GROMACS .gro file of C-alpha atoms in nm:
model
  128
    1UNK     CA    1   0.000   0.000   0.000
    2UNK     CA    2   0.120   0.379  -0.084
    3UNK     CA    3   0.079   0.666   0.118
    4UNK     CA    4   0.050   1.008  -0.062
    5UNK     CA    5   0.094   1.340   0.055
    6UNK     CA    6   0.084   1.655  -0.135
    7UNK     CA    7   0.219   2.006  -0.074
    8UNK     CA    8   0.315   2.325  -0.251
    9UNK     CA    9  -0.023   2.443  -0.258
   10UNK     CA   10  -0.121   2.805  -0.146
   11UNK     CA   11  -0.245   3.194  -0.274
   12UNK     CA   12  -0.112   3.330  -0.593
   13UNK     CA   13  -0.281   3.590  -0.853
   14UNK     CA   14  -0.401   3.542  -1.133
   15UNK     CA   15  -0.133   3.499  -1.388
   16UNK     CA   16   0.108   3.382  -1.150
   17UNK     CA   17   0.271   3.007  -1.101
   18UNK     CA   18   0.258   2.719  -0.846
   19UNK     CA   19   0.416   2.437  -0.821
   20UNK     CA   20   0.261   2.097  -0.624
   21UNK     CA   21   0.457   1.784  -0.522
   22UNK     CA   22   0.285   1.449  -0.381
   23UNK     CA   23   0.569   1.260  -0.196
   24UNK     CA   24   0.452   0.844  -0.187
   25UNK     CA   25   0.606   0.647   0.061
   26UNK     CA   26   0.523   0.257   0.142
   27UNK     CA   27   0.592   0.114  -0.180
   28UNK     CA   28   0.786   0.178  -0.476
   29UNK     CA   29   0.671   0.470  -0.723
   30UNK     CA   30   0.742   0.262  -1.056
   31UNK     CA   31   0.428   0.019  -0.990
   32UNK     CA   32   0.200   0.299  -1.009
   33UNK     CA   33   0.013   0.537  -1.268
   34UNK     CA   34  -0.009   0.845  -1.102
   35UNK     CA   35  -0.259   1.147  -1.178
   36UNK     CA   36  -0.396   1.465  -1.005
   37UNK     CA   37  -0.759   1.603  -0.944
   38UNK     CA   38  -0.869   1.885  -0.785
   39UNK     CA   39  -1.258   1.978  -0.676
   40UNK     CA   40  -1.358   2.289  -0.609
   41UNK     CA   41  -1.626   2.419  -0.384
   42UNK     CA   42  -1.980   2.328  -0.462
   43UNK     CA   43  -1.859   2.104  -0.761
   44UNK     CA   44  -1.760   1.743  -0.845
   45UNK     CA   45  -1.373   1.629  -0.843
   46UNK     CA   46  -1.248   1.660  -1.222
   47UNK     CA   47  -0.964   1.513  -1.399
   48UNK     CA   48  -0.636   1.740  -1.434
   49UNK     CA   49  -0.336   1.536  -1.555
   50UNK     CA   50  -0.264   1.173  -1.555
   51UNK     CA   51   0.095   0.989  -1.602
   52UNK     CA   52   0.151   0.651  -1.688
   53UNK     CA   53   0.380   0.416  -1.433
   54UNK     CA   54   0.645   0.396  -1.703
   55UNK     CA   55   0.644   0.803  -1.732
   56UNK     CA   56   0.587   0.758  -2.143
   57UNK     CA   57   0.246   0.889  -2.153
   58UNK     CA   58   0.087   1.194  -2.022
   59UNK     CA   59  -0.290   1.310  -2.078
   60UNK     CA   60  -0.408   1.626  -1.961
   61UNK     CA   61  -0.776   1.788  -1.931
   62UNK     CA   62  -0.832   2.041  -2.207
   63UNK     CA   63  -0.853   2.333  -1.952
   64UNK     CA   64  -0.484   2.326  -1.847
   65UNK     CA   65  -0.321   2.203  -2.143
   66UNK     CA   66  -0.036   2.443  -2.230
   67UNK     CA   67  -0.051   2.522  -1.861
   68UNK     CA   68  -0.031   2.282  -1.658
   69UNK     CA   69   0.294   1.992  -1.660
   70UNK     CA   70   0.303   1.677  -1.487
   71UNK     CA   71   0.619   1.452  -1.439
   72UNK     CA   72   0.726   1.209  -1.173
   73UNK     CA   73   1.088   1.138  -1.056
   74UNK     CA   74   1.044   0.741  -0.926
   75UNK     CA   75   1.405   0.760  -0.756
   76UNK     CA   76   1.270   1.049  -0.538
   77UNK     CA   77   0.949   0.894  -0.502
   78UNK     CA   78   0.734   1.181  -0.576
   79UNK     CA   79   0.527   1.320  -0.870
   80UNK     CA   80   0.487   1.702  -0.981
   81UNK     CA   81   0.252   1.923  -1.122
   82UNK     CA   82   0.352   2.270  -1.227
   83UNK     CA   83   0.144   2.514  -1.326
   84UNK     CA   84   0.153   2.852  -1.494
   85UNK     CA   85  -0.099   3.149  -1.598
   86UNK     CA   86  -0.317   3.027  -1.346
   87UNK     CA   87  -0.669   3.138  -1.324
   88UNK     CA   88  -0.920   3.203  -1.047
   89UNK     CA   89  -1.164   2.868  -1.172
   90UNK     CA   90  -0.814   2.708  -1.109
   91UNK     CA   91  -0.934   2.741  -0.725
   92UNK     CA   92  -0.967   2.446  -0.570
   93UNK     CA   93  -0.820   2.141  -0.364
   94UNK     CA   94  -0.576   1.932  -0.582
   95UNK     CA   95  -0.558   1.573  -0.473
   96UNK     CA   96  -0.292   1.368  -0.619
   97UNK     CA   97  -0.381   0.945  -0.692
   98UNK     CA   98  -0.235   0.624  -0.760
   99UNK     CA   99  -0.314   0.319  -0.908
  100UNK     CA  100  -0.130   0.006  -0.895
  101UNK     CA  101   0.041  -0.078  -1.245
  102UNK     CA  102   0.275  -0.286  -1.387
  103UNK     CA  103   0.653  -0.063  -1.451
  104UNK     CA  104   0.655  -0.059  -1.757
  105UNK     CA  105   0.285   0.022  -1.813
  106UNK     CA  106   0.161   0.282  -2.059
  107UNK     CA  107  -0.185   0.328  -1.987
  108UNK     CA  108  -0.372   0.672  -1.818
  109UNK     CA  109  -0.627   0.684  -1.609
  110UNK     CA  110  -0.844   0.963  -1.623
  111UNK     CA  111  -1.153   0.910  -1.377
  112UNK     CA  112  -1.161   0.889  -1.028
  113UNK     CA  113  -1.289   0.520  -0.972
  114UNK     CA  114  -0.962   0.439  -1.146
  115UNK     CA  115  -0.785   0.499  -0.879
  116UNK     CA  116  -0.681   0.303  -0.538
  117UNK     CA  117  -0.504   0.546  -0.308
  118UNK     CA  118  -0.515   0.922  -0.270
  119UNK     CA  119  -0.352   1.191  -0.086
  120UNK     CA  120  -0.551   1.422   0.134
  121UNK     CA  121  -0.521   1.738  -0.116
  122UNK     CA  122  -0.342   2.081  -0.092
  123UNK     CA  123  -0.559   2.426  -0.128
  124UNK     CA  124  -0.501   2.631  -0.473
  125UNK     CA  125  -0.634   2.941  -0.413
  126UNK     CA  126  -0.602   3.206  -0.722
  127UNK     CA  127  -0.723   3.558  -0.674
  128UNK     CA  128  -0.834   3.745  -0.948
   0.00000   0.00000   0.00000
């Protein structure tokens, strides 16, 4: 079983740049196909970014492409998402997931059910 925990979250204006990390300890990061949500207040949790266990494929929802970039470094054991020109709908809590997979996998997930484990989130605030 992994254990994720995110961080980097926080207040920026609009236009402006975070940068989130989920750290996984408990197992190792390879056998897993990472991806981030976020759910804002009053609204359903949506899909943001997805990575494959292997790292060779990366799918992103059509509201942050261009914006937002997701990567993973599986020595460190930890998964990224940085973002730039953020907006103020880009408010809300951004949960990071994993899903068992084999190493070498190649495959995305993109909905929530897809997913086994999941951090506890990190606030995004973005004032306008």
């Amino acid at each position: 079983q992994v254990q994720l925990v995110e961080s980097g979250g926080g207040l920026v204006q609009a236009g402006g740049s975070l940068g989130l990390s989920c750290a996984a300890s408990g197992r190792t990061l390879s056998t897993y196909a990472l991806g981030w949500f976020r759910q804002a207040p009053g609204k359903e949790r949506e899909f943001v970014a997805a990575i494959s266990a292997s790292g060779g494929r990366i799918h992103y929802a059509d509201f942050v492409k261009g914006r937002f970039a997701i990567s993973r470094d599986n020595a460190k054991g930890t998964m990224y998402l940085q973002m730039i020109s953020l907006k103020p709908e880009d408010t809300a809590v951004y949960s990071c997931a994993a899903r068992s997979a084999s190493s070498s996998g190649n495959i995305v997930y993109t909905t929530p059910p897809m997913y086994n484990y999941w951090g506890q989130g990190t606030q995004v605030t973005v004032s306008s």
